Amino acid sequence: QVQLQESGPGLVKPSETLSLTCTVSGGSISSYYWSWIRQSPGKGLEWIGYIYYSGSTDYNPSLRGRVTISIDTAKSQFSLKLNSVTAADTAVYYCARVKITSHQINWFDPWGQGALVTVSS
Amino acid sequence: DVQMTQSPSSLSASVGDRVTITCRASQTIATSLNWYQQIPGKAPKLLIYATSTLQSGVPSRFSGSGSGTDFTLTITNLQPEDFATYYCQQSYTTPTFGGGTTVEIK
């Protein structure tokens, strides 16, 4: 069954760019949608955005302008970049597969184990 | 954004109990409501999608119901592995999650 694993720096300085990668194993990255979700004590669970294997994307309006999601199907990886970070971006970041029908997100399953990213100088 | 409000925020229950968790949407979301279970230190796990359909492998003691703005997750015959935090998530518009309900051991 498909498994997802996040990787990347656990500490990012304010105003810099947060970068994370999700590696998909046990299944194909193609023909699916993939998403990033974060969880913080202050904001709870927050959907960040998704990418289709073809490269099309959609982002949460609250983060649009700061976030970029990209995909490398050859490596079975997709990535998150969030720029101009502040302490409010400190969270556990999850990657997940997304079920989408008629361009509408349905649900997220499965999820990666999560990666804690702290924004601090 | 559609705001999702869960109640209670926490509850204490015993093994074998029946537990009901409520999720209310700030506007109608039809039946576009999913439930997740999160064990501390782990990722959320999909339990129920589209209000009442159990994800494959989820025990039948879990059930979901509702429509419009009011939804419930019911766990009958609570088991030790069910002590966790449960989240609802609407998929009618830009997805948003409830604040969670923690089920603790009494």
PDB file of C-alpha atoms in Angstrom:
ATOM      1  CA  GLN A   1       0.000   0.000   0.000  1.00  0.00           C
ATOM      2  CA  VAL A   2       1.122   3.534  -0.661  1.00  0.00           C
ATOM      3  CA  GLN A   3       3.253   5.236   1.995  1.00  0.00           C
ATOM      4  CA  LEU A   4       4.353   8.852   2.245  1.00  0.00           C
ATOM      5  CA  GLN A   5       7.390  10.271   4.033  1.00  0.00           C
ATOM      6  CA  GLU A   6       8.167  13.936   4.611  1.00  0.00           C
ATOM      7  CA  SER A   7      11.733  15.212   4.769  1.00  0.00           C
ATOM      8  CA  GLY A   8      13.445  18.574   5.145  1.00  0.00           C
ATOM      9  CA  PRO A   9      14.957  21.004   7.638  1.00  0.00           C
ATOM     10  CA  GLY A  10      13.338  21.137  11.039  1.00  0.00           C
ATOM     11  CA  LEU A  11      14.414  24.708  11.728  1.00  0.00           C
ATOM     12  CA  VAL A  12      13.919  27.725   9.473  1.00  0.00           C
ATOM     13  CA  LYS A  13      14.767  31.353  10.208  1.00  0.00           C
ATOM     14  CA  PRO A  14      12.097  34.044  10.029  1.00  0.00           C
ATOM     15  CA  SER A  15      11.692  35.607   6.554  1.00  0.00           C
ATOM     16  CA  GLU A  16      13.356  32.614   4.911  1.00  0.00           C
ATOM     17  CA  THR A  17      11.812  29.816   2.835  1.00  0.00           C
ATOM     18  CA  LEU A  18      10.486  26.582   4.281  1.00  0.00           C
ATOM     19  CA  SER A  19      11.163  23.611   1.991  1.00  0.00           C
ATOM     20  CA  LEU A  20       9.856  20.082   2.426  1.00  0.00           C
ATOM     21  CA  THR A  21       9.738  17.016   0.200  1.00  0.00           C
ATOM     22  CA  CYS A  22       7.331  14.107   0.305  1.00  0.00           C
ATOM     23  CA  THR A  23       8.446  10.763  -1.070  1.00  0.00           C
ATOM     24  CA  VAL A  24       5.751   8.360  -2.238  1.00  0.00           C
ATOM     25  CA  SER A  25       6.460   4.634  -2.087  1.00  0.00           C
ATOM     26  CA  GLY A  26       4.473   1.447  -2.539  1.00  0.00           C
ATOM     27  CA  GLY A  27       2.397   2.907  -5.338  1.00  0.00           C
ATOM     28  CA  SER A  28       2.438   5.229  -8.297  1.00  0.00           C
ATOM     29  CA  ILE A  29       2.525   9.001  -7.952  1.00  0.00           C
ATOM     30  CA  SER A  30       0.868   9.268 -11.341  1.00  0.00           C
ATOM     31  CA  SER A  31      -2.883   9.669 -11.828  1.00  0.00           C
ATOM     32  CA  TYR A  32      -3.342  11.009  -8.312  1.00  0.00           C
ATOM     33  CA  TYR A  33      -3.571  14.327  -6.514  1.00  0.00           C
ATOM     34  CA  TRP A  34      -1.203  15.079  -3.645  1.00  0.00           C
ATOM     35  CA  SER A  35      -1.524  17.604  -0.879  1.00  0.00           C
ATOM     36  CA  TRP A  36       0.192  19.377   1.974  1.00  0.00           C
ATOM     37  CA  ILE A  37      -1.587  19.979   5.275  1.00  0.00           C
ATOM     38  CA  ARG A  38      -0.184  21.498   8.433  1.00  0.00           C
ATOM     39  CA  GLN A  39      -1.125  21.285  12.100  1.00  0.00           C
ATOM     40  CA  SER A  40      -0.275  23.836  14.747  1.00  0.00           C
ATOM     41  CA  PRO A  41      -1.522  24.361  18.303  1.00  0.00           C
ATOM     42  CA  GLY A  42      -2.861  27.761  17.385  1.00  0.00           C
ATOM     43  CA  LYS A  43      -4.567  27.093  14.060  1.00  0.00           C
ATOM     44  CA  GLY A  44      -5.277  23.368  14.189  1.00  0.00           C
ATOM     45  CA  LEU A  45      -5.316  21.503  10.894  1.00  0.00           C
ATOM     46  CA  GLU A  46      -4.981  23.696   7.800  1.00  0.00           C
ATOM     47  CA  TRP A  47      -4.994  22.600   4.168  1.00  0.00           C
ATOM     48  CA  ILE A  48      -2.115  24.223   2.262  1.00  0.00           C
ATOM     49  CA  GLY A  49      -2.575  23.098  -1.320  1.00  0.00           C
ATOM     50  CA  TYR A  50      -2.501  20.226  -3.781  1.00  0.00           C
ATOM     51  CA  ILE A  51      -0.796  19.192  -6.983  1.00  0.00           C
ATOM     52  CA  TYR A  52      -1.841  16.763  -9.694  1.00  0.00           C
ATOM     53  CA  TYR A  53       0.777  14.480 -11.218  1.00  0.00           C
ATOM     54  CA  SER A  54       0.494  16.576 -14.385  1.00  0.00           C
ATOM     55  CA  GLY A  55       1.660  19.620 -12.416  1.00  0.00           C
ATOM     56  CA  SER A  56      -1.607  21.532 -12.015  1.00  0.00           C
ATOM     57  CA  THR A  57      -2.017  23.058  -8.584  1.00  0.00           C
ATOM     58  CA  ASP A  58      -4.438  24.785  -6.264  1.00  0.00           C
ATOM     59  CA  TYR A  59      -3.683  26.553  -3.021  1.00  0.00           C
ATOM     60  CA  ASN A  60      -5.493  27.712   0.069  1.00  0.00           C
ATOM     61  CA  PRO A  61      -6.361  31.372  -0.560  1.00  0.00           C
ATOM     62  CA  SER A  62      -4.988  32.210   2.880  1.00  0.00           C
ATOM     63  CA  LEU A  63      -1.512  31.123   1.763  1.00  0.00           C
ATOM     64  CA  ARG A  64      -1.651  31.841  -1.949  1.00  0.00           C
ATOM     65  CA  GLY A  65       1.250  34.083  -2.902  1.00  0.00           C
ATOM     66  CA  ARG A  66       3.636  32.483  -0.414  1.00  0.00           C
ATOM     67  CA  VAL A  67       3.310  28.820  -1.333  1.00  0.00           C
ATOM     68  CA  THR A  68       4.519  26.723  -4.238  1.00  0.00           C
ATOM     69  CA  ILE A  69       3.991  22.981  -4.660  1.00  0.00           C
ATOM     70  CA  SER A  70       5.922  21.110  -7.324  1.00  0.00           C
ATOM     71  CA  ILE A  71       6.224  17.481  -8.397  1.00  0.00           C
ATOM     72  CA  ASP A  72       8.946  15.186  -9.748  1.00  0.00           C
ATOM     73  CA  THR A  73       7.236  12.073 -11.022  1.00  0.00           C
ATOM     74  CA  ALA A  74      10.545  10.416 -11.937  1.00  0.00           C
ATOM     75  CA  LYS A  75      11.563  10.517  -8.274  1.00  0.00           C
ATOM     76  CA  SER A  76       8.029   9.899  -6.945  1.00  0.00           C
ATOM     77  CA  GLN A  77       8.326  13.093  -4.938  1.00  0.00           C
ATOM     78  CA  PHE A  78       6.416  16.299  -4.507  1.00  0.00           C
ATOM     79  CA  SER A  79       7.615  19.360  -2.664  1.00  0.00           C
ATOM     80  CA  LEU A  80       6.422  22.353  -0.692  1.00  0.00           C
ATOM     81  CA  LYS A  81       8.004  25.775  -0.573  1.00  0.00           C
ATOM     82  CA  LEU A  82       6.598  28.441   1.751  1.00  0.00           C
ATOM     83  CA  ASN A  83       8.383  31.747   1.664  1.00  0.00           C
ATOM     84  CA  SER A  84       8.624  34.703   4.048  1.00  0.00           C
ATOM     85  CA  VAL A  85       7.930  32.472   7.040  1.00  0.00           C
ATOM     86  CA  THR A  86       7.140  33.746  10.519  1.00  0.00           C
ATOM     87  CA  ALA A  87       6.675  32.050  13.860  1.00  0.00           C
ATOM     88  CA  ALA A  88       3.036  31.507  12.881  1.00  0.00           C
ATOM     89  CA  ASP A  89       4.217  28.999  10.275  1.00  0.00           C
ATOM     90  CA  THR A  90       5.653  26.731  12.969  1.00  0.00           C
ATOM     91  CA  ALA A  91       3.735  23.477  12.633  1.00  0.00           C
ATOM     92  CA  VAL A  92       3.830  19.804  11.858  1.00  0.00           C
ATOM     93  CA  TYR A  93       3.620  19.528   8.080  1.00  0.00           C
ATOM     94  CA  TYR A  94       1.922  16.480   6.588  1.00  0.00           C
ATOM     95  CA  CYS A  95       1.788  15.257   3.028  1.00  0.00           C
ATOM     96  CA  ALA A  96      -1.201  13.228   1.931  1.00  0.00           C
ATOM     97  CA  ARG A  97      -2.903  11.760  -1.104  1.00  0.00           C
ATOM     98  CA  VAL A  98      -6.091  13.547  -2.065  1.00  0.00           C
ATOM     99  CA  LYS A  99      -9.311  12.174  -3.446  1.00  0.00           C
ATOM    100  CA  ILE A 100     -10.723  14.707  -5.886  1.00  0.00           C
ATOM    101  CA  THR A 101     -13.855  14.507  -8.000  1.00  0.00           C
ATOM    102  CA  SER A 102     -15.035  17.196 -10.412  1.00  0.00           C
ATOM    103  CA  HIS A 103     -12.117  19.403  -9.338  1.00  0.00           C
ATOM    104  CA  GLN A 104     -13.368  19.388  -5.737  1.00  0.00           C
ATOM    105  CA  ILE A 105     -11.257  18.037  -2.905  1.00  0.00           C
ATOM    106  CA  ASN A 106     -13.006  15.168  -1.142  1.00  0.00           C
ATOM    107  CA  TRP A 107     -10.750  13.640   1.490  1.00  0.00           C
ATOM    108  CA  PHE A 108      -7.124  12.986   2.432  1.00  0.00           C
ATOM    109  CA  ASP A 109      -5.837   9.425   2.674  1.00  0.00           C
ATOM    110  CA  PRO A 110      -3.227   8.228   3.456  1.00  0.00           C
ATOM    111  CA  TRP A 111      -1.045  10.736   5.280  1.00  0.00           C
ATOM    112  CA  GLY A 112       2.672  10.825   5.921  1.00  0.00           C
ATOM    113  CA  GLN A 113       3.927  10.704   9.503  1.00  0.00           C
ATOM    114  CA  GLY A 114       4.528  14.455   9.577  1.00  0.00           C
ATOM    115  CA  ALA A 115       7.544  16.722   9.908  1.00  0.00           C
ATOM    116  CA  LEU A 116       7.875  19.360  12.613  1.00  0.00           C
ATOM    117  CA  VAL A 117       9.163  22.661  11.284  1.00  0.00           C
ATOM    118  CA  THR A 118      10.037  25.393  13.741  1.00  0.00           C
ATOM    119  CA  VAL A 119      10.494  28.987  12.610  1.00  0.00           C
ATOM    120  CA  SER A 120      12.978  30.675  14.894  1.00  0.00           C
ATOM    121  CA  SER A 121      16.160  32.696  14.722  1.00  0.00           C
TER     122      SER A 121
ATOM    123  CA  ASP B   1     -14.245  29.843   4.782  1.00  0.00           C
ATOM    124  CA  VAL B   2     -16.672  27.332   6.233  1.00  0.00           C
ATOM    125  CA  GLN B   3     -16.046  27.131   9.968  1.00  0.00           C
ATOM    126  CA  MET B   4     -16.335  23.699  11.566  1.00  0.00           C
ATOM    127  CA  THR B   5     -17.172  23.518  15.271  1.00  0.00           C
ATOM    128  CA  GLN B   6     -16.826  20.269  17.183  1.00  0.00           C
ATOM    129  CA  SER B   7     -18.322  19.456  20.541  1.00  0.00           C
ATOM    130  CA  PRO B   8     -17.376  18.540  23.081  1.00  0.00           C
ATOM    131  CA  SER B   9     -13.699  19.466  22.877  1.00  0.00           C
ATOM    132  CA  SER B  10     -12.958  16.518  25.140  1.00  0.00           C
ATOM    133  CA  LEU B  11     -14.799  13.733  26.892  1.00  0.00           C
ATOM    134  CA  SER B  12     -14.043  10.910  29.283  1.00  0.00           C
ATOM    135  CA  ALA B  13     -15.418   7.463  28.622  1.00  0.00           C
ATOM    136  CA  SER B  14     -14.913   3.858  29.588  1.00  0.00           C
ATOM    137  CA  VAL B  15     -14.234   0.790  27.495  1.00  0.00           C
ATOM    138  CA  GLY B  16     -17.557  -0.486  26.217  1.00  0.00           C
ATOM    139  CA  ASP B  17     -19.254   2.928  26.258  1.00  0.00           C
ATOM    140  CA  ARG B  18     -21.108   4.540  23.387  1.00  0.00           C
ATOM    141  CA  VAL B  19     -19.625   7.911  22.424  1.00  0.00           C
ATOM    142  CA  THR B  20     -21.115  10.622  20.223  1.00  0.00           C
ATOM    143  CA  ILE B  21     -19.155  13.559  18.798  1.00  0.00           C
ATOM    144  CA  THR B  22     -20.849  16.450  17.044  1.00  0.00           C
ATOM    145  CA  CYS B  23     -19.578  18.631  14.216  1.00  0.00           C
ATOM    146  CA  ARG B  24     -21.431  21.747  13.075  1.00  0.00           C
ATOM    147  CA  ALA B  25     -20.718  23.704   9.897  1.00  0.00           C
ATOM    148  CA  SER B  26     -21.168  27.463   9.619  1.00  0.00           C
ATOM    149  CA  GLN B  27     -23.131  26.949   6.386  1.00  0.00           C
ATOM    150  CA  THR B  28     -24.681  24.014   4.629  1.00  0.00           C
ATOM    151  CA  ILE B  29     -22.176  21.499   3.292  1.00  0.00           C
ATOM    152  CA  ALA B  30     -24.643  18.844   2.081  1.00  0.00           C
ATOM    153  CA  THR B  31     -22.997  15.516   3.033  1.00  0.00           C
ATOM    154  CA  SER B  32     -19.425  16.625   2.262  1.00  0.00           C
ATOM    155  CA  LEU B  33     -18.080  15.706   5.678  1.00  0.00           C
ATOM    156  CA  ASN B  34     -15.224  13.421   6.658  1.00  0.00           C
ATOM    157  CA  TRP B  35     -13.932  12.141   9.987  1.00  0.00           C
ATOM    158  CA  TYR B  36     -10.335  11.419  10.999  1.00  0.00           C
ATOM    159  CA  GLN B  37      -8.779   9.771  14.045  1.00  0.00           C
ATOM    160  CA  GLN B  38      -5.427  10.963  15.389  1.00  0.00           C
ATOM    161  CA  ILE B  39      -3.443   9.061  17.970  1.00  0.00           C
ATOM    162  CA  PRO B  40      -0.831  11.223  19.764  1.00  0.00           C
ATOM    163  CA  GLY B  41       2.363  11.476  17.760  1.00  0.00           C
ATOM    164  CA  LYS B  42       0.753   9.970  14.666  1.00  0.00           C
ATOM    165  CA  ALA B  43      -0.821  11.337  11.517  1.00  0.00           C
ATOM    166  CA  PRO B  44      -4.592  11.643  11.158  1.00  0.00           C
ATOM    167  CA  LYS B  45      -6.238   8.552   9.728  1.00  0.00           C
ATOM    168  CA  LEU B  46      -9.367   8.672   7.575  1.00  0.00           C
ATOM    169  CA  LEU B  47     -12.258   6.912   9.289  1.00  0.00           C
ATOM    170  CA  ILE B  48     -15.396   7.986   7.469  1.00  0.00           C
ATOM    171  CA  TYR B  49     -15.963   9.918   4.256  1.00  0.00           C
ATOM    172  CA  ALA B  50     -19.012  11.504   2.698  1.00  0.00           C
ATOM    173  CA  THR B  51     -20.719  11.609   6.110  1.00  0.00           C
ATOM    174  CA  SER B  52     -21.362   7.895   6.555  1.00  0.00           C
ATOM    175  CA  THR B  53     -19.106   5.676   4.423  1.00  0.00           C
ATOM    176  CA  LEU B  54     -16.529   3.728   6.405  1.00  0.00           C
ATOM    177  CA  GLN B  55     -13.039   3.726   4.967  1.00  0.00           C
ATOM    178  CA  SER B  56     -11.762   0.239   4.206  1.00  0.00           C
ATOM    179  CA  GLY B  57     -10.500  -1.522   7.306  1.00  0.00           C
ATOM    180  CA  VAL B  58     -12.315   0.719   9.792  1.00  0.00           C
ATOM    181  CA  PRO B  59     -14.297  -1.272  12.388  1.00  0.00           C
ATOM    182  CA  SER B  60     -18.066  -1.201  12.116  1.00  0.00           C
ATOM    183  CA  ARG B  61     -18.379   0.230  15.644  1.00  0.00           C
ATOM    184  CA  PHE B  62     -17.697   3.591  13.998  1.00  0.00           C
ATOM    185  CA  SER B  63     -20.587   5.279  12.236  1.00  0.00           C
ATOM    186  CA  GLY B  64     -21.416   8.715  10.909  1.00  0.00           C
ATOM    187  CA  SER B  65     -24.590  10.569  10.120  1.00  0.00           C
ATOM    188  CA  GLY B  66     -25.973  13.993   9.327  1.00  0.00           C
ATOM    189  CA  SER B  67     -26.505  16.430   6.505  1.00  0.00           C
ATOM    190  CA  GLY B  68     -26.623  20.151   5.924  1.00  0.00           C
ATOM    191  CA  THR B  69     -24.881  21.696   8.917  1.00  0.00           C
ATOM    192  CA  ASP B  70     -25.060  19.073  11.679  1.00  0.00           C
ATOM    193  CA  PHE B  71     -23.113  15.827  11.749  1.00  0.00           C
ATOM    194  CA  THR B  72     -22.270  13.134  14.285  1.00  0.00           C
ATOM    195  CA  LEU B  73     -19.614  10.495  14.730  1.00  0.00           C
ATOM    196  CA  THR B  74     -20.681   7.611  16.948  1.00  0.00           C
ATOM    197  CA  ILE B  75     -18.449   4.975  18.426  1.00  0.00           C
ATOM    198  CA  THR B  76     -20.263   2.032  19.981  1.00  0.00           C
ATOM    199  CA  ASN B  77     -18.551  -0.403  22.342  1.00  0.00           C
ATOM    200  CA  LEU B  78     -15.504   1.855  22.791  1.00  0.00           C
ATOM    201  CA  GLN B  79     -12.231  -0.057  22.629  1.00  0.00           C
ATOM    202  CA  PRO B  80      -8.838   0.809  24.194  1.00  0.00           C
ATOM    203  CA  GLU B  81      -7.406   1.687  20.768  1.00  0.00           C
ATOM    204  CA  ASP B  82     -10.191   4.249  20.211  1.00  0.00           C
ATOM    205  CA  PHE B  83      -8.847   6.689  22.779  1.00  0.00           C
ATOM    206  CA  ALA B  84      -7.624   9.422  20.458  1.00  0.00           C
ATOM    207  CA  THR B  85      -8.538  12.801  19.016  1.00  0.00           C
ATOM    208  CA  TYR B  86     -11.185  12.961  16.305  1.00  0.00           C
ATOM    209  CA  TYR B  87     -11.467  15.663  13.648  1.00  0.00           C
ATOM    210  CA  CYS B  88     -14.165  16.486  11.154  1.00  0.00           C
ATOM    211  CA  GLN B  89     -13.321  18.032   7.768  1.00  0.00           C
ATOM    212  CA  GLN B  90     -15.670  19.584   5.262  1.00  0.00           C
ATOM    213  CA  SER B  91     -15.052  19.159   1.551  1.00  0.00           C
ATOM    214  CA  TYR B  92     -17.892  21.320   0.219  1.00  0.00           C
ATOM    215  CA  THR B  93     -15.563  24.249  -0.379  1.00  0.00           C
ATOM    216  CA  THR B  94     -11.894  24.952   0.393  1.00  0.00           C
ATOM    217  CA  PRO B  95     -11.339  22.207   2.958  1.00  0.00           C
ATOM    218  CA  THR B  96     -11.420  23.137   6.634  1.00  0.00           C
ATOM    219  CA  PHE B  97     -11.179  21.055   9.767  1.00  0.00           C
ATOM    220  CA  GLY B  98     -12.873  21.107  13.132  1.00  0.00           C
ATOM    221  CA  GLY B  99     -10.879  21.821  16.271  1.00  0.00           C
ATOM    222  CA  GLY B 100     -10.929  18.209  17.420  1.00  0.00           C
ATOM    223  CA  THR B 101     -12.521  16.122  20.162  1.00  0.00           C
ATOM    224  CA  THR B 102     -10.259  14.189  22.484  1.00  0.00           C
ATOM    225  CA  VAL B 103     -11.663  10.939  23.843  1.00  0.00           C
ATOM    226  CA  GLU B 104      -9.945  10.139  27.125  1.00  0.00           C
ATOM    227  CA  ILE B 105     -10.089   7.151  29.413  1.00  0.00           C
ATOM    228  CA  LYS B 106     -12.352   7.647  32.418  1.00  0.00           C
TER     229      LYS B 106
END
